[in-house]
């Protein structure tokens, strides 16, 4: 073989070396776009077909994509090598006219097509990332019966969670090898074979099934990583004597480097990553800016944030909140993703405890998470909640645990927007840092998308083996939201009220009172509407000077008059006013018979929207709400209804009751 080095790229020279090495079973080329991977495969496959007369099969996952991609590459490659007259191209086939060897092209639309690959010396998998892991396993098993058979694959490393990395690369040990290539006894200059990296897997000891002896098998896989900087037809040859310098292509990569670093990282540098779509839930999250060396610091408490979805794993993120003169810094220092068979309450908790010990954590641990995990369940004999069992399991491993899981989850859209503002540096005194060791979390924060309402779009995928469907992304992102909102309650509340501008908010915010403070109240009024917008709604106000504190509130769907009466009589107010239809007057009489508190009945007001508008200034100036409203489901529902009110709202219950209360006390105090 005589090689004109001016015809090939570094990838081509590496392929020439590898495809002649019968000890290599797998030859994988990955990296950035425009690095010449696919074209080099086409060139060298044509050369090897001439050289050894063996058949090759070129495959893509979808057959329809072949004719306009890799098939055309082979045609152009034959022209550049000046060997077009030695090959005849027909539909889905390229036949060598010298020795009769074939290069066939096929899609893997039908998995049955895998069964016929055993007669090929080489199987070339273009865009390996499009194949399923089961495709890969079948191709490996079916390629047999011929000495020196090889699988050659190319791909761009888009997602670090892809099976290529998890099930192929990460399951082996790899070491760098010198960038040295010798062809036909001639050692090539380093400049001709330099790529970003070349690694081979470690040799293995394998027992010979026939003799029973342990034999050492040499490395059987090589991974070649390259970028556009290794393509002589993008940046020119090392000495500039051949190739081509493509100014437009280089300028385009430079633009991505400055404006889209995630895209540049994958498609230019050939590193594992996630490509941005523009609709990410955490759109302001930037790996280069927000991910770094973040280690556990024993001087600060450790927080766990947990999500109980079992597929693809039970998620636990680990955090510390560090304060200094510059503000509050929320730092993720770890993660535990409990996959099958460890995705049970006790096993996942045990994995977390093992991680805590490995980090050197011995102090009290604070647990946050999904409020719904505190609901009782049917699979536990004592009807303990999932979170109760989880915390009990952590304590059983010897850790002191404080339960910080709230009674209500924060708004998905609002908490996401808040975190994005922190990432942007728009919330004074707050910052978020993610440890580079939290790889699953980083990918989740990059991958989860936003739906039309601003919440998380949790797309479901299906496991083809088990038939189980589950949400691929978003679970670690949920633990992220729970932790940040819990750690920044005051800042999140202020942000929420600024964002949720409504008829009551002046200067973008409602006003609150410290629920833990002590006040000298001068009287209280409970205002009730038993059926407003289909909900039972009430709020109790206590006067302090010229202000009115809303000390309790609820907004629930119920038709039980017994439950309504119990809520009213248990309020402890000085007087109760019930605004209702005449049909509820018997209910009011029944309530009067149960309490010594005066209970007044009023007919429903005709123009509720008008009353809300007329009383809004009074609310803004003289009404204060509990600062810890989120700790009560009823009060939180009342506030949510209040935030969302506008004239077109279907839910006016909180605004209707509050305006009735204000009208009543304003008349009474006149």
Short mmCIF file of N, CA and C in Angstrom, two decimals, residues 455-541:
data_model
loop_
_atom_site.label_atom_id
_atom_site.label_comp_id
_atom_site.label_asym_id
_atom_site.label_seq_id
_atom_site.Cartn_x
_atom_site.Cartn_y
_atom_site.Cartn_z
N UNK A 455 -44.34 25.94 33.23
CA UNK A 455 -43.99 24.85 34.14
C UNK A 455 -43.04 23.88 33.42
N UNK A 456 -42.66 22.80 34.12
CA UNK A 456 -41.76 21.81 33.51
C UNK A 456 -42.52 20.93 32.53
N UNK A 457 -41.91 20.71 31.38
CA UNK A 457 -42.44 19.77 30.40
C UNK A 457 -41.71 18.45 30.63
N UNK A 458 -42.36 17.53 31.32
CA UNK A 458 -41.73 16.26 31.66
C UNK A 458 -42.14 15.22 30.63
N UNK A 459 -41.30 15.09 29.61
CA UNK A 459 -41.58 14.16 28.52
C UNK A 459 -41.33 12.73 28.97
N UNK A 460 -42.26 11.86 28.64
CA UNK A 460 -42.14 10.46 29.04
C UNK A 460 -41.42 9.65 27.97
N UNK A 461 -40.63 8.70 28.43
CA UNK A 461 -39.99 7.74 27.54
C UNK A 461 -40.41 6.34 28.00
N UNK A 462 -40.24 5.37 27.11
CA UNK A 462 -40.66 4.01 27.42
C UNK A 462 -39.49 3.06 27.34
N UNK A 463 -39.32 2.27 28.38
CA UNK A 463 -38.30 1.23 28.38
C UNK A 463 -38.79 0.07 27.52
N UNK A 464 -38.09 -0.21 26.42
CA UNK A 464 -38.57 -1.21 25.48
C UNK A 464 -38.54 -2.63 26.05
N UNK A 465 -37.68 -2.85 27.07
CA UNK A 465 -37.60 -4.18 27.65
C UNK A 465 -38.71 -4.41 28.67
N UNK A 466 -38.93 -3.45 29.57
CA UNK A 466 -39.91 -3.62 30.64
C UNK A 466 -41.29 -3.09 30.27
N UNK A 467 -41.34 -2.21 29.24
CA UNK A 467 -42.62 -1.61 28.88
C UNK A 467 -43.04 -0.48 29.79
N UNK A 468 -42.19 -0.13 30.75
CA UNK A 468 -42.53 0.93 31.70
C UNK A 468 -42.27 2.30 31.09
N UNK A 469 -43.21 3.21 31.30
CA UNK A 469 -43.05 4.60 30.87
C UNK A 469 -42.71 5.46 32.08
N UNK A 470 -41.83 6.42 31.88
CA UNK A 470 -41.45 7.29 32.99
C UNK A 470 -40.95 8.62 32.43
N UNK A 471 -40.91 9.59 33.31
CA UNK A 471 -40.42 10.92 32.92
C UNK A 471 -38.90 10.92 33.00
N UNK A 472 -38.26 11.17 31.86
CA UNK A 472 -36.81 11.04 31.77
C UNK A 472 -36.09 12.11 32.56
N UNK A 473 -36.57 13.35 32.50
CA UNK A 473 -35.90 14.46 33.17
C UNK A 473 -36.87 15.21 34.08
N UNK A 474 -36.31 15.95 35.01
CA UNK A 474 -37.11 16.83 35.85
C UNK A 474 -37.12 16.49 37.32
N UNK A 475 -36.74 15.28 37.69
CA UNK A 475 -36.83 14.87 39.09
C UNK A 475 -35.75 15.55 39.95
N UNK A 476 -34.52 15.54 39.48
CA UNK A 476 -33.47 16.27 40.20
C UNK A 476 -33.74 17.76 40.16
N UNK A 477 -34.33 18.23 39.07
CA UNK A 477 -34.69 19.65 38.97
C UNK A 477 -35.74 20.01 40.01
N UNK A 478 -36.65 19.08 40.30
CA UNK A 478 -37.64 19.32 41.36
C UNK A 478 -36.96 19.44 42.72
N UNK A 479 -36.00 18.55 43.00
CA UNK A 479 -35.30 18.66 44.29
C UNK A 479 -34.57 20.00 44.37
N UNK A 480 -34.06 20.46 43.25
CA UNK A 480 -33.38 21.76 43.16
C UNK A 480 -34.35 22.88 43.56
N UNK A 481 -35.57 22.85 43.00
CA UNK A 481 -36.57 23.89 43.30
C UNK A 481 -36.96 23.88 44.77
N UNK A 482 -37.22 22.67 45.32
CA UNK A 482 -37.62 22.60 46.73
C UNK A 482 -36.56 23.21 47.64
N UNK A 483 -35.30 22.89 47.36
CA UNK A 483 -34.22 23.35 48.21
C UNK A 483 -34.07 24.86 48.14
N UNK A 484 -34.05 25.41 46.92
CA UNK A 484 -33.83 26.85 46.76
C UNK A 484 -34.96 27.65 47.41
N UNK A 485 -36.20 27.22 47.21
CA UNK A 485 -37.33 27.94 47.80
C UNK A 485 -37.29 27.87 49.33
N UNK A 486 -36.97 26.69 49.87
CA UNK A 486 -36.88 26.56 51.33
C UNK A 486 -35.76 27.42 51.90
N UNK A 487 -34.64 27.48 51.18
CA UNK A 487 -33.48 28.23 51.67
C UNK A 487 -33.67 29.73 51.52
N UNK A 488 -34.57 30.14 50.65
CA UNK A 488 -34.74 31.58 50.34
C UNK A 488 -36.21 31.98 50.46
N UNK A 489 -36.85 31.61 51.56
CA UNK A 489 -38.29 31.85 51.69
C UNK A 489 -38.65 33.33 51.55
N UNK A 490 -37.93 34.18 52.25
CA UNK A 490 -38.25 35.60 52.21
C UNK A 490 -38.01 36.18 50.82
N UNK A 491 -36.88 35.81 50.23
CA UNK A 491 -36.56 36.33 48.90
C UNK A 491 -37.54 35.81 47.85
N UNK A 492 -37.93 34.54 47.99
CA UNK A 492 -38.87 33.96 47.03
C UNK A 492 -40.25 34.60 47.16
N UNK A 493 -40.68 34.83 48.39
CA UNK A 493 -41.99 35.47 48.59
C UNK A 493 -42.01 36.86 47.99
N UNK A 494 -40.96 37.62 48.26
CA UNK A 494 -40.89 38.98 47.70
C UNK A 494 -40.88 38.94 46.18
N UNK A 495 -40.13 38.01 45.62
CA UNK A 495 -40.07 37.87 44.16
C UNK A 495 -41.45 37.49 43.61
N UNK A 496 -42.12 36.53 44.26
CA UNK A 496 -43.43 36.08 43.80
C UNK A 496 -44.42 37.23 43.76
N UNK A 497 -44.39 38.06 44.79
CA UNK A 497 -45.36 39.15 44.87
C UNK A 497 -45.06 40.24 43.85
N UNK A 498 -43.78 40.41 43.55
CA UNK A 498 -43.45 41.38 42.50
C UNK A 498 -43.92 40.87 41.14
N UNK A 499 -43.78 39.55 40.93
CA UNK A 499 -44.15 38.99 39.63
C UNK A 499 -45.66 38.90 39.47
N UNK A 500 -46.34 38.58 40.57
CA UNK A 500 -47.79 38.42 40.50
C UNK A 500 -48.48 39.74 40.81
N UNK A 501 -48.36 40.67 39.93
CA UNK A 501 -49.03 41.96 40.11
C UNK A 501 -50.53 41.73 40.02
N UNK A 502 -51.29 42.34 40.94
CA UNK A 502 -52.73 42.17 40.94
C UNK A 502 -53.39 43.45 41.42
N UNK A 503 -54.69 43.42 41.52
CA UNK A 503 -55.45 44.63 41.82
C UNK A 503 -55.10 45.21 43.19
N UNK A 504 -54.58 44.36 44.11
CA UNK A 504 -54.28 44.83 45.46
C UNK A 504 -52.86 45.35 45.61
N UNK A 505 -51.93 44.81 44.82
CA UNK A 505 -50.52 45.10 45.04
C UNK A 505 -50.15 46.51 44.60
N UNK A 506 -49.61 47.28 45.48
CA UNK A 506 -49.07 48.60 45.16
C UNK A 506 -47.55 48.49 45.14
N UNK A 507 -46.96 49.10 44.15
CA UNK A 507 -45.51 49.00 43.97
C UNK A 507 -45.07 47.54 43.79
N UNK A 508 -45.99 46.74 43.25
CA UNK A 508 -45.62 45.38 42.90
C UNK A 508 -45.61 44.38 44.03
N UNK A 509 -46.15 44.72 45.23
CA UNK A 509 -46.08 43.75 46.32
C UNK A 509 -47.20 43.95 47.32
N UNK A 510 -47.75 42.82 47.84
CA UNK A 510 -48.64 42.87 48.99
C UNK A 510 -47.79 43.05 50.24
N UNK A 511 -48.43 43.36 51.35
CA UNK A 511 -47.68 43.60 52.59
C UNK A 511 -48.01 42.53 53.61
N UNK A 512 -47.01 42.21 54.42
CA UNK A 512 -47.13 41.08 55.35
C UNK A 512 -46.80 41.52 56.78
N UNK A 513 -47.26 40.71 57.72
CA UNK A 513 -46.86 40.91 59.11
C UNK A 513 -46.13 39.67 59.59
N UNK A 514 -45.27 39.84 60.58
CA UNK A 514 -44.50 38.73 61.13
C UNK A 514 -45.43 37.85 61.95
N UNK A 515 -45.68 36.64 61.43
CA UNK A 515 -46.63 35.76 62.09
C UNK A 515 -46.18 35.33 63.47
N UNK A 516 -44.88 35.43 63.76
CA UNK A 516 -44.37 35.02 65.07
C UNK A 516 -44.29 36.19 66.05
N UNK A 517 -44.67 37.38 65.58
CA UNK A 517 -44.63 38.56 66.45
C UNK A 517 -45.79 38.59 67.43
N UNK A 518 -45.68 39.46 68.45
CA UNK A 518 -46.74 39.64 69.44
C UNK A 518 -47.41 40.99 69.22
N UNK A 519 -48.75 40.97 69.13
CA UNK A 519 -49.50 42.19 68.81
C UNK A 519 -50.66 42.34 69.81
N UNK A 520 -51.04 43.57 70.06
CA UNK A 520 -52.21 43.86 70.91
C UNK A 520 -53.41 44.09 70.00
N UNK A 521 -54.18 43.02 69.82
CA UNK A 521 -55.33 43.10 68.93
C UNK A 521 -56.54 43.68 69.66
N UNK A 522 -57.37 44.41 68.92
CA UNK A 522 -58.53 45.09 69.50
C UNK A 522 -59.85 44.45 69.11
N UNK A 523 -59.83 43.35 68.43
CA UNK A 523 -61.05 42.68 68.01
C UNK A 523 -60.83 41.92 66.72
N UNK A 524 -61.74 41.01 66.40
CA UNK A 524 -61.58 40.20 65.20
C UNK A 524 -62.92 39.96 64.52
N UNK A 525 -62.85 39.80 63.21
CA UNK A 525 -64.03 39.55 62.38
C UNK A 525 -63.74 38.36 61.48
N UNK A 526 -64.68 37.40 61.44
CA UNK A 526 -64.58 36.27 60.53
C UNK A 526 -65.60 36.47 59.42
N UNK A 527 -65.12 36.49 58.17
CA UNK A 527 -66.02 36.70 57.04
C UNK A 527 -66.05 35.42 56.21
N UNK A 528 -67.27 34.97 55.91
CA UNK A 528 -67.44 33.66 55.28
C UNK A 528 -68.35 33.77 54.05
N UNK A 529 -67.96 33.07 52.99
CA UNK A 529 -68.84 32.84 51.84
C UNK A 529 -68.83 31.33 51.59
N UNK A 530 -69.93 30.65 51.92
CA UNK A 530 -69.93 29.18 51.86
C UNK A 530 -69.89 28.60 50.45
N UNK A 531 -70.27 29.40 49.44
CA UNK A 531 -70.25 28.88 48.07
C UNK A 531 -69.98 30.02 47.10
N UNK A 532 -68.69 30.34 46.95
CA UNK A 532 -68.29 31.36 46.00
C UNK A 532 -67.35 30.71 44.99
N UNK A 533 -67.72 30.76 43.73
CA UNK A 533 -66.96 30.08 42.67
C UNK A 533 -66.78 28.60 42.98
N UNK A 534 -67.80 28.01 43.64
CA UNK A 534 -67.77 26.59 43.94
C UNK A 534 -66.92 26.20 45.13
N UNK A 535 -66.45 27.16 45.92
CA UNK A 535 -65.57 26.86 47.05
C UNK A 535 -66.09 27.50 48.34
N UNK A 536 -65.81 26.85 49.45
CA UNK A 536 -66.06 27.43 50.77
C UNK A 536 -64.84 28.27 51.12
N UNK A 537 -65.06 29.57 51.35
CA UNK A 537 -63.94 30.48 51.59
C UNK A 537 -64.23 31.36 52.79
N UNK A 538 -63.24 31.54 53.64
CA UNK A 538 -63.39 32.44 54.78
C UNK A 538 -62.04 33.03 55.14
N UNK A 539 -62.05 34.19 55.80
CA UNK A 539 -60.83 34.76 56.33
C UNK A 539 -61.16 35.52 57.61
N UNK A 540 -60.22 35.51 58.53
CA UNK A 540 -60.40 36.19 59.81
C UNK A 540 -59.40 37.32 59.93
N UNK A 541 -59.90 38.51 60.25
CA UNK A 541 -59.03 39.68 60.40
C UNK A 541 -59.07 40.17 61.84
#
